[in-house]
CSV table of C-alpha atoms and ligand atoms in Angstrom, one decimal:
chain,number,residue,atom,x,y,z
A,220,MET,CA,-121.0,-32.5,-180.9
A,221,PHE,CA,-117.0,-32.1,-181.1
A,222,SER,CA,-114.6,-29.8,-183.1
A,223,LYS,CA,-112.7,-31.3,-185.5
A,224,ARG,CA,-109.5,-30.1,-183.8
A,225,ILE,CA,-110.0,-32.1,-180.8
A,226,ARG,CA,-111.1,-35.2,-182.3
A,227,ASN,CA,-108.2,-35.2,-184.6
A,228,VAL,CA,-105.9,-34.9,-181.7
A,229,GLU,CA,-104.1,-37.7,-179.9
A,230,PRO,CA,-104.3,-38.2,-176.2
A,231,SER,CA,-101.3,-37.7,-174.3
A,232,ALA,CA,-99.6,-41.1,-174.4
A,233,THR,CA,-97.6,-40.4,-171.0
A,234,VAL,CA,-100.7,-39.0,-169.0
A,235,GLN,CA,-103.4,-41.7,-170.3
A,236,LEU,CA,-100.6,-44.2,-169.4
A,237,SER,CA,-100.3,-43.2,-166.0
A,238,ASN,CA,-103.9,-43.0,-165.5
A,239,LYS,CA,-104.4,-46.9,-166.6
A,240,VAL,CA,-100.8,-47.9,-164.4
A,241,LYS,CA,-103.2,-45.8,-161.5
A,242,ARG,CA,-106.3,-48.0,-162.2
A,243,LEU,CA,-104.2,-51.0,-162.1
A,244,LYS,CA,-102.6,-50.2,-159.2
A,245,ASN,CA,-106.1,-49.4,-157.5
A,246,GLN,CA,-107.4,-53.0,-158.4
A,247,GLY,CA,-104.8,-54.4,-156.3
A,248,LEU,CA,-101.6,-55.3,-159.1
A,249,ASP,CA,-98.3,-55.2,-157.9
A,250,ILE,CA,-97.0,-52.8,-160.8
A,251,LEU,CA,-93.7,-50.6,-160.7
A,252,SER,CA,-94.1,-47.7,-162.6
A,253,PHE,CA,-91.6,-46.3,-164.6
A,254,THR,CA,-93.9,-44.1,-167.0
A,255,LEU,CA,-94.4,-40.7,-165.4
A,256,GLY,CA,-91.5,-38.0,-165.8
A,257,GLU,CA,-92.2,-37.2,-162.2
A,258,PRO,CA,-89.8,-37.3,-159.0
A,259,ASP,CA,-90.3,-39.5,-156.3
A,260,PHE,CA,-89.2,-36.9,-153.6
A,261,ASN,CA,-91.6,-35.1,-151.5
A,262,THR,CA,-91.5,-31.2,-151.8
A,263,PRO,CA,-89.1,-30.0,-149.8
A,264,GLN,CA,-90.5,-29.0,-146.4
A,265,HIS,CA,-89.8,-25.2,-146.1
A,266,ILE,CA,-91.8,-24.8,-149.5
A,267,ILE,CA,-94.7,-26.7,-148.0
A,268,ASP,CA,-94.3,-24.6,-144.8
A,269,ALA,CA,-94.7,-21.3,-147.2
A,270,ALA,CA,-97.8,-22.8,-148.7
A,271,LYS,CA,-99.2,-23.6,-145.4
A,272,LYS,CA,-98.8,-20.1,-144.0
A,273,ALA,CA,-99.9,-18.0,-147.1
A,274,LEU,CA,-103.2,-20.2,-146.9
A,275,ASP,CA,-103.4,-19.1,-143.1
A,276,GLU,CA,-103.0,-15.7,-144.2
A,277,GLY,CA,-105.7,-15.6,-146.5
A,278,LYS,CA,-103.9,-16.0,-149.8
A,279,THR,CA,-106.6,-17.6,-151.4
A,280,HIS,CA,-107.8,-15.3,-153.8
A,281,TYR,CA,-107.4,-14.4,-157.5
A,282,THR,CA,-104.1,-12.2,-158.1
A,283,SER,CA,-102.7,-10.7,-161.0
A,284,SER,CA,-103.1,-12.7,-164.3
A,285,LEU,CA,-99.2,-12.2,-164.7
A,286,GLY,CA,-98.6,-13.5,-161.3
A,287,ILE,CA,-98.0,-11.6,-158.3
A,288,PRO,CA,-95.0,-9.0,-158.0
A,289,GLU,CA,-92.8,-10.6,-155.7
A,290,LEU,CA,-92.6,-14.0,-157.7
A,291,ARG,CA,-92.0,-12.3,-161.2
A,292,GLU,CA,-89.3,-10.4,-159.5
A,293,VAL,CA,-87.3,-13.6,-157.9
A,294,ILE,CA,-87.9,-15.4,-161.3
A,295,ALA,CA,-86.4,-12.5,-163.1
A,296,LYS,CA,-83.5,-12.1,-160.9
A,297,ARG,CA,-82.8,-16.1,-160.8
A,298,TYR,CA,-82.7,-15.9,-164.6
A,299,GLY,CA,-80.0,-12.9,-164.4
A,300,ARG,CA,-78.2,-15.2,-161.6
A,301,GLN,CA,-78.4,-18.8,-163.5
A,302,ASN,CA,-79.1,-18.2,-167.3
A,303,ASP,CA,-77.4,-15.2,-167.9
A,304,ILE,CA,-80.6,-13.7,-169.0
A,305,GLU,CA,-80.7,-10.0,-167.8
A,306,ILE,CA,-84.2,-9.5,-167.7
A,307,THR,CA,-87.0,-7.7,-165.6
A,308,SER,CA,-90.3,-8.7,-163.9
A,309,ASP,CA,-91.8,-7.4,-167.4
A,310,ASN,CA,-90.5,-10.3,-169.0
A,311,VAL,CA,-92.2,-12.9,-166.9
A,312,ILE,CA,-95.6,-14.8,-166.9
A,313,ALA,CA,-96.5,-17.2,-164.0
A,314,LEU,CA,-98.3,-20.3,-165.1
A,315,PRO,CA,-97.8,-23.9,-165.6
A,316,ALA,CA,-95.2,-25.2,-167.8
A,317,LYS,CA,-97.5,-26.6,-169.9
A,318,PHE,CA,-99.6,-24.1,-170.5
A,319,ALA,CA,-96.9,-21.8,-171.2
A,320,LEU,CA,-95.9,-24.0,-174.1
A,321,TYR,CA,-99.4,-24.2,-174.9
A,322,SER,CA,-99.9,-20.3,-174.6
A,323,ALA,CA,-96.8,-19.6,-176.3
A,324,ILE,CA,-98.1,-21.6,-179.8
A,325,GLN,CA,-101.3,-20.5,-179.6
A,326,SER,CA,-100.3,-16.8,-179.5
A,327,THR,CA,-97.8,-17.3,-182.2
A,328,ILE,CA,-99.0,-20.0,-184.7
A,329,ASN,CA,-101.4,-19.1,-187.3
A,330,LYS,CA,-103.5,-21.7,-189.5
A,331,GLY,CA,-100.8,-23.4,-192.1
A,332,ASP,CA,-97.7,-22.3,-190.1
A,333,GLU,CA,-95.0,-25.1,-189.7
A,334,VAL,CA,-93.5,-25.3,-186.7
A,335,ILE,CA,-90.2,-27.8,-186.2
A,336,ILE,CA,-90.5,-30.4,-183.3
A,337,PRO,CA,-88.1,-32.9,-182.3
A,338,ASN,CA,-88.3,-36.7,-183.2
A,339,PRO,CA,-88.2,-38.2,-181.0
A,340,GLY,CA,-89.7,-35.3,-178.7
A,341,TRP,CA,-92.0,-34.7,-176.0
A,342,VAL,CA,-95.5,-36.3,-176.7
A,343,SER,CA,-97.5,-32.7,-176.5
A,344,TYR,CA,-95.6,-30.5,-178.7
A,345,GLY,CA,-97.4,-32.2,-182.2
A,346,PRO,CA,-100.7,-31.9,-180.5
A,347,MET,CA,-100.0,-28.5,-179.3
A,348,VAL,CA,-99.1,-27.1,-182.8
A,349,GLN,CA,-102.2,-29.2,-184.4
A,350,LEU,CA,-104.6,-27.4,-181.5
A,351,ALA,CA,-103.2,-23.9,-182.8
A,352,ARG,CA,-104.0,-25.4,-186.6
A,353,GLY,CA,-100.3,-25.7,-187.3
A,354,ILE,CA,-98.5,-28.1,-189.0
A,355,PRO,CA,-95.7,-30.1,-187.1
A,356,ILE,CA,-92.3,-30.9,-189.0
A,357,LYS,CA,-90.2,-33.4,-187.2
A,358,VAL,CA,-86.4,-33.1,-187.2
A,359,LYS,CA,-85.3,-36.8,-186.7
A,360,MET,CA,-82.6,-37.5,-184.4
A,361,SER,CA,-81.0,-41.1,-183.8
A,362,TYR,CA,-79.5,-43.1,-181.2
A,363,ASP,CA,-76.3,-43.4,-183.3
A,364,ASP,CA,-76.0,-39.3,-183.3
A,365,GLY,CA,-76.6,-38.9,-179.6
A,366,TRP,CA,-80.2,-38.1,-180.1
A,367,GLY,CA,-78.8,-34.4,-180.7
A,368,MET,CA,-80.7,-31.7,-182.8
A,369,THR,CA,-78.3,-29.5,-184.8
A,370,ALA,CA,-78.7,-26.2,-186.9
A,371,GLU,CA,-77.9,-28.9,-190.2
A,372,SER,CA,-80.7,-31.2,-189.4
A,373,ILE,CA,-83.4,-28.1,-188.6
A,374,GLU,CA,-82.1,-26.5,-191.9
A,375,ALA,CA,-83.0,-29.1,-194.0
A,376,GLN,CA,-86.5,-29.1,-192.8
A,377,LEU,CA,-87.3,-25.1,-192.9
A,378,SER,CA,-89.6,-23.9,-195.9
A,379,SER,CA,-91.1,-20.6,-196.5
A,380,LYS,CA,-93.8,-21.5,-194.2
A,381,THR,CA,-91.6,-22.1,-191.1
A,382,LYS,CA,-92.8,-20.1,-188.3
A,383,ALA,CA,-91.1,-21.5,-185.1
A,384,ILE,CA,-88.7,-24.3,-183.6
A,385,ILE,CA,-89.1,-25.9,-180.3
A,386,LEU,CA,-86.1,-26.8,-178.4
A,387,ASN,CA,-86.1,-28.9,-175.5
A,388,THR,CA,-82.7,-29.2,-173.9
A,389,PRO,CA,-82.3,-31.4,-171.4
A,390,ALA,CA,-84.6,-33.5,-173.7
A,391,ASN,CA,-87.6,-35.4,-172.9
A,392,PRO,CA,-87.2,-38.7,-174.0
A,393,THR,CA,-83.6,-39.2,-174.4
A,394,GLY,CA,-81.6,-37.4,-171.7
A,395,SER,CA,-79.6,-35.4,-174.6
A,396,VAL,CA,-78.5,-32.2,-173.3
A,397,LEU,CA,-77.7,-29.3,-176.2
A,398,ASP,CA,-74.2,-27.8,-175.6
A,399,LYS,CA,-73.7,-24.1,-176.3
A,400,GLU,CA,-71.9,-24.6,-179.9
A,401,THR,CA,-75.2,-26.5,-180.7
A,402,LEU,CA,-77.3,-23.9,-179.6
A,403,LYS,CA,-75.2,-20.6,-181.2
A,404,GLY,CA,-75.5,-22.8,-184.8
A,405,ILE,CA,-79.5,-23.0,-184.2
A,406,ALA,CA,-79.8,-19.4,-182.7
A,407,ASP,CA,-77.8,-18.1,-185.9
A,408,LEU,CA,-80.1,-20.0,-188.2
A,409,ALA,CA,-82.7,-18.8,-186.6
A,410,ASP,CA,-81.7,-14.9,-186.6
A,411,ASP,CA,-81.0,-15.6,-190.3
A,412,ARG,CA,-84.2,-17.1,-191.4
A,413,ASP,CA,-86.3,-14.9,-188.7
A,414,ILE,CA,-87.8,-17.8,-187.3
A,415,LEU,CA,-89.1,-17.9,-183.6
A,416,ILE,CA,-87.2,-20.1,-180.7
A,417,ILE,CA,-89.5,-21.6,-178.2
A,418,SER,CA,-87.1,-23.3,-175.7
A,419,ASP,CA,-88.8,-25.9,-173.4
A,420,GLU,CA,-86.2,-25.9,-170.3
A,421,ILE,CA,-88.4,-27.6,-167.8
A,422,TYR,CA,-85.2,-30.0,-167.0
A,423,GLU,CA,-82.6,-27.4,-167.0
A,424,ASP,CA,-81.5,-28.2,-163.1
A,425,LEU,CA,-81.0,-31.9,-164.0
A,426,VAL,CA,-77.7,-32.0,-166.0
A,427,TYR,CA,-74.9,-34.5,-165.1
A,428,ASP,CA,-71.3,-34.8,-164.9
A,429,ASP,CA,-69.3,-32.0,-166.8
A,430,MET,CA,-72.1,-30.8,-168.4
A,431,GLU,CA,-73.8,-27.4,-168.2
A,432,HIS,CA,-77.2,-26.1,-169.1
A,433,PHE,CA,-77.2,-22.9,-171.8
A,434,SER,CA,-80.1,-21.1,-172.3
A,435,ILE,CA,-80.3,-20.2,-175.7
A,436,GLY,CA,-82.2,-17.3,-174.9
A,437,SER,CA,-79.0,-16.0,-173.1
A,438,LEU,CA,-77.8,-15.0,-177.0
A,439,ASP,CA,-78.2,-11.2,-177.7
A,440,HIS,CA,-79.0,-11.9,-181.6
A,441,VAL,CA,-81.8,-14.1,-180.5
A,442,LYS,CA,-83.3,-12.4,-177.2
A,443,ASP,CA,-86.2,-10.5,-179.3
A,444,LYS,CA,-87.3,-14.0,-180.7
A,445,THR,CA,-86.8,-16.6,-177.8
A,446,ILE,CA,-89.4,-17.4,-175.7
A,447,THR,CA,-87.9,-19.6,-172.5
A,448,VAL,CA,-90.3,-22.1,-170.8
A,449,SER,CA,-89.6,-23.5,-167.3
A,450,GLY,CA,-90.8,-24.1,-164.1
A,451,LEU,CA,-90.8,-25.9,-160.3
A,452,SER,CA,-92.0,-29.6,-161.4
A,453,LYS,CA,-88.7,-31.1,-162.2
A,454,SER,CA,-86.3,-29.4,-160.2
A,455,TYR,CA,-88.2,-29.0,-156.8
A,456,ALA,CA,-90.3,-32.3,-156.8
A,457,MET,CA,-93.5,-30.3,-157.2
A,458,THR,CA,-95.2,-31.5,-160.5
A,459,GLY,CA,-98.7,-31.4,-159.0
A,460,TRP,CA,-97.9,-27.6,-157.7
A,461,ARG,CA,-98.6,-26.9,-161.2
A,462,LEU,CA,-96.1,-23.7,-161.1
A,463,GLY,CA,-94.2,-22.8,-164.0
A,464,TRP,CA,-93.4,-19.4,-165.9
A,465,MET,CA,-92.7,-17.9,-169.6
A,466,ILE,CA,-89.7,-15.6,-170.0
A,467,ALA,CA,-90.2,-13.6,-172.9
A,468,PRO,CA,-90.1,-10.1,-175.0
A,469,LYS,CA,-92.5,-7.9,-173.2
A,470,GLU,CA,-94.8,-7.7,-176.1
A,471,ALA,CA,-95.3,-11.8,-176.3
A,472,ILE,CA,-95.9,-11.7,-172.3
A,473,LYS,CA,-98.6,-9.0,-173.0
A,474,MET,CA,-100.3,-11.5,-176.0
A,475,VAL,CA,-100.2,-14.4,-173.8
A,476,ASN,CA,-101.5,-12.5,-171.0
A,477,LYS,CA,-104.6,-12.2,-172.7
A,478,LEU,CA,-105.0,-15.6,-173.3
A,479,GLN,CA,-104.3,-16.4,-169.4
A,480,GLN,CA,-106.8,-13.8,-168.4
A,481,HIS,CA,-109.6,-15.6,-170.6
A,482,SER,CA,-108.4,-19.1,-169.6
A,483,LEU,CA,-106.9,-19.7,-166.3
A,484,THR,CA,-106.8,-16.2,-164.9
A,485,CYS,CA,-104.3,-16.6,-162.5
A,486,MET,CA,-102.0,-19.1,-160.8
A,487,PRO,CA,-103.7,-19.7,-157.1
A,488,HIS,CA,-101.8,-17.4,-154.4
A,489,PHE,CA,-100.8,-19.5,-151.9
A,490,ILE,CA,-98.9,-21.4,-154.7
A,491,GLN,CA,-97.0,-18.4,-155.8
A,492,MET,CA,-96.0,-17.5,-152.4
A,493,ALA,CA,-94.6,-21.1,-151.8
A,494,ALA,CA,-93.0,-20.8,-155.3
A,495,VAL,CA,-91.1,-17.3,-154.2
A,496,ALA,CA,-90.0,-19.5,-150.8
A,497,ALA,CA,-88.6,-21.8,-153.2
A,498,LEU,CA,-86.8,-19.5,-155.5
A,499,GLU,CA,-85.3,-17.5,-152.6
A,500,HIS,CA,-84.0,-20.3,-150.8
A,501,GLY,CA,-81.3,-21.4,-152.8
A,502,ARG,CA,-80.8,-24.6,-154.6
A,503,ASP,CA,-79.3,-27.1,-152.2
A,504,PRO,CA,-82.5,-29.3,-152.3
A,505,VAL,CA,-82.2,-29.1,-156.2
A,506,LEU,CA,-78.7,-29.7,-156.2
A,507,LYS,CA,-79.3,-32.9,-153.7
A,508,MET,CA,-82.1,-34.3,-155.6
A,509,ARG,CA,-79.8,-33.8,-158.9
A,510,ASP,CA,-77.1,-36.1,-157.6
A,511,GLU,CA,-79.2,-38.8,-156.4
A,512,PHE,CA,-80.7,-39.0,-160.1
A,513,GLN,CA,-77.2,-38.9,-161.5
A,514,GLU,CA,-76.4,-42.0,-158.8
A,515,ARG,CA,-80.0,-43.9,-159.8
A,516,ARG,CA,-78.7,-43.2,-163.6
A,517,ASN,CA,-75.4,-44.7,-163.1
A,518,ILE,CA,-77.2,-47.7,-161.2
A,519,LEU,CA,-79.5,-48.3,-164.1
A,520,ILE,CA,-77.8,-47.8,-167.6
A,521,PRO,CA,-75.2,-50.5,-166.8
A,522,LEU,CA,-78.0,-52.9,-165.7
A,523,LEU,CA,-80.4,-52.4,-168.9
A,524,ASN,CA,-76.9,-52.9,-170.9
A,525,GLU,CA,-76.4,-56.1,-169.2
A,526,ILE,CA,-79.7,-57.5,-170.9
A,527,ASP,CA,-79.2,-59.5,-174.1
A,528,GLY,CA,-81.0,-57.4,-177.0
A,529,VAL,CA,-80.9,-54.0,-174.9
A,530,SER,CA,-78.9,-51.1,-175.6
A,531,CYS,CA,-78.9,-47.5,-173.9
A,532,GLU,CA,-76.6,-44.6,-174.0
A,533,VAL,CA,-75.7,-42.9,-170.7
A,534,PRO,CA,-78.2,-39.8,-170.6
A,535,LYS,CA,-76.9,-36.6,-169.9
A,536,GLY,CA,-79.7,-34.6,-168.4
A,537,ALA,CA,-83.7,-35.2,-167.3
A,538,PHE,CA,-84.3,-38.5,-165.4
A,539,TYR,CA,-85.1,-41.2,-168.8
A,540,ALA,CA,-83.3,-43.8,-169.9
A,541,PHE,CA,-84.2,-44.2,-173.6
A,542,PHE,CA,-83.5,-47.5,-174.6
A,543,LYS,CA,-83.5,-49.7,-177.9
A,544,VAL,CA,-84.6,-52.9,-177.4
A,545,ASP,CA,-84.2,-55.9,-180.2
A,546,ILE,CA,-86.3,-58.8,-179.8
A,547,GLY,CA,-88.7,-58.7,-182.6
A,548,PHE,CA,-91.9,-56.4,-181.0
A,549,ASN,CA,-92.5,-53.0,-181.5
A,550,SER,CA,-92.4,-50.8,-178.5
A,551,MET,CA,-96.6,-50.7,-178.0
A,552,ASP,CA,-97.0,-54.0,-177.9
A,553,LEU,CA,-93.7,-54.8,-175.6
A,554,ALA,CA,-95.4,-52.1,-173.4
A,555,ASP,CA,-98.4,-54.0,-173.1
A,556,MET,CA,-96.6,-57.3,-172.6
A,557,LEU,CA,-94.3,-55.9,-169.6
A,558,LEU,CA,-97.2,-53.9,-168.2
A,559,TYR,CA,-99.3,-57.1,-167.7
A,560,LYS,CA,-96.7,-60.0,-167.6
A,561,ALA,CA,-94.0,-58.7,-166.0
A,562,HIS,CA,-96.0,-55.9,-164.2
A,563,VAL,CA,-93.6,-53.4,-165.2
A,564,ALA,CA,-94.8,-49.9,-166.7
A,565,LEU,CA,-92.9,-48.5,-169.3
A,566,THR,CA,-93.8,-45.7,-172.0
A,567,PRO,CA,-93.2,-47.1,-175.5
A,568,GLY,CA,-90.8,-45.1,-177.2
A,569,SER,CA,-93.0,-44.7,-180.6
A,570,ALA,CA,-95.3,-42.3,-178.6
A,571,PHE,CA,-92.4,-39.7,-179.0
A,572,GLY,CA,-92.4,-40.0,-182.7
A,573,SER,CA,-91.0,-42.7,-185.6
A,574,MET,CA,-87.4,-42.3,-184.6
A,575,GLY,CA,-88.7,-43.9,-180.9
A,576,ALA,CA,-89.9,-46.9,-182.5
A,577,ASN,CA,-88.2,-50.2,-180.9
A,578,HIS,CA,-87.4,-48.2,-177.9
A,579,MET,CA,-88.6,-48.1,-174.5
A,580,ARG,CA,-88.4,-44.9,-171.9
A,581,MET,CA,-87.7,-45.7,-168.6
A,582,SER,CA,-87.9,-42.6,-165.9
A,583,TYR,CA,-85.7,-43.2,-163.1
A,584,ALA,CA,-87.1,-40.6,-160.9
A,585,ALA,CA,-87.6,-43.6,-158.9
A,586,SER,CA,-86.5,-45.5,-156.0
A,587,ARG,CA,-83.0,-47.3,-156.3
A,588,GLU,CA,-84.9,-50.3,-155.0
A,589,ASN,CA,-87.3,-50.2,-157.3
A,590,ILE,CA,-85.1,-49.5,-160.2
A,591,ILE,CA,-83.3,-52.3,-159.6
A,592,GLU,CA,-86.4,-54.8,-159.1
A,593,GLY,CA,-87.9,-53.3,-162.5
A,594,VAL,CA,-84.6,-54.3,-164.4
A,595,HIS,CA,-84.8,-57.7,-162.7
A,596,ARG,CA,-88.7,-57.8,-164.0
A,597,ILE,CA,-87.7,-56.6,-167.8
A,598,SER,CA,-84.7,-59.0,-167.7
A,599,ASP,CA,-86.3,-61.8,-166.6
A,600,PHE,CA,-89.2,-61.2,-169.5
A,601,VAL,CA,-86.9,-60.6,-172.0
A,602,ASP,CA,-85.1,-64.0,-171.3
A,603,GLY,CA,-88.2,-66.0,-170.9
A,604,PHE,CA,-89.3,-64.7,-174.2
A,605,ARG,CA,-86.2,-66.0,-175.8
A,606,LYS,CA,-86.3,-69.4,-174.2
A,607,ASP,CA,-89.7,-69.5,-175.3
A,608,ARG,CA,-89.3,-69.0,-179.0
B,115,LIG,N1,-91.9,-30.2,-171.2
B,115,LIG,C1,-91.6,-31.2,-171.1
B,115,LIG,C2,-90.4,-32.0,-171.8
B,115,LIG,C3,-92.2,-31.9,-169.9
B,115,LIG,O1,-91.5,-33.6,-170.0
B,115,LIG,C4,-93.0,-32.0,-169.5
B,115,LIG,C5,-93.9,-32.8,-168.4
B,115,LIG,N2,-94.0,-32.4,-167.2
B,115,LIG,C6,-93.4,-30.6,-169.4
B,115,LIG,C7,-93.1,-29.7,-170.8
B,115,LIG,C8,-94.2,-29.9,-168.7
B,115,LIG,O2,-94.2,-29.9,-167.2
B,115,LIG,P1,-95.3,-29.3,-166.0
B,115,LIG,O3,-95.6,-30.8,-165.5
B,115,LIG,O4,-94.7,-28.3,-165.0
B,115,LIG,O5,-96.3,-28.2,-167.0
B,116,LIG,N1,-93.5,-34.4,-168.7
B,116,LIG,C1,-94.0,-35.7,-168.0
B,116,LIG,C2,-93.5,-37.1,-169.0
B,116,LIG,O1,-92.9,-37.1,-170.2
B,116,LIG,C3,-95.3,-36.0,-167.3
B,116,LIG,C4,-96.4,-36.3,-168.5
B,116,LIG,C5,-96.5,-35.0,-169.4
B,116,LIG,O2,-96.6,-34.2,-169.0
B,116,LIG,O3,-96.4,-35.6,-170.3
B,116,LIG,O4,-94.0,-38.0,-168.4
């Protein structure tokens, strides 16, 4: 009954685990969850008000499959202002960020094409490539070199079949941020070898200390071969609104628009109106949330490093601590034990690729109080385990 494609693809470890935690919580278990990458803040009120107003005005019908002109315009302007990418509305389509990545891959990858993805990297890149019948080729990154992807590490994995490179900065699950120099090196390589760049920048607003986000698509020589994906989910605490976008050469937008017309049709009108309000209002609420994430990170990382057998680098962006645990369990077993015995839900590092083995991902998009209590539970579990041995 089912296609080979869908049978062979793994479920999303992040979404699956969060479903499981929701189920356990509904059964009354007191679980502290740090699994999903989802801001705990409410969506800023002016955005909610804009959505309500749009609903009252009857903005509940289909729109252009590309998105309403006001939204595409405001996104295009934002790219000029914030990302140094000068574009027009013709370079923009509104769709959920996850679906933008899926569509970029569906629209460019043929059977047998190789696509470079990070290891460890977000759980959906590999399956998205497989669903397009491409072959994911993983570039290994390690804790010891700051989880960075470089032109050299990518070049070592290129072949005559390489069609695209997926970049993710700031990165899920490691929190690493690629600097301009590194991205320039990767752009030179992609230009040289005529490879498409798919740049997932969904965490672009969440960079800390003196780090700055840099968009590879702002480099002139790769403008025509870069697809940039981002959205409102992480920056504006709007995960459930499902509003994101793709920035790409006009021709690519036309191709992706065909997929949109045969699948989603368009984004809901009132949500697009709310997105206009979000982007027009300025970045103050985003920066406020960013500052709070940074404070939480500053509380969390030292606490984690105090636990015997745990080590964690300070992440430069996103809102995940990706820490090494050296207590003799693989990360899947440890995640299960922490969940059922300590009532703390973390995502096992191996879900993000082989280089994530013996690591755990803890999202710090949670209250300070829960973060502190969560680390106590982890620490008590690890200490208790050592005593029992
Ligand atoms: N890319 C990465 C790296 C992510 O972590 C996520 C998870 N939200 C997405 C893309 C998809 O974002 P959205 O939920 O806005 O579709
Ligand atoms: N991206 C988030 C995460 O990694 C949400 C779940 C998902 O889309 O994978 O937790």
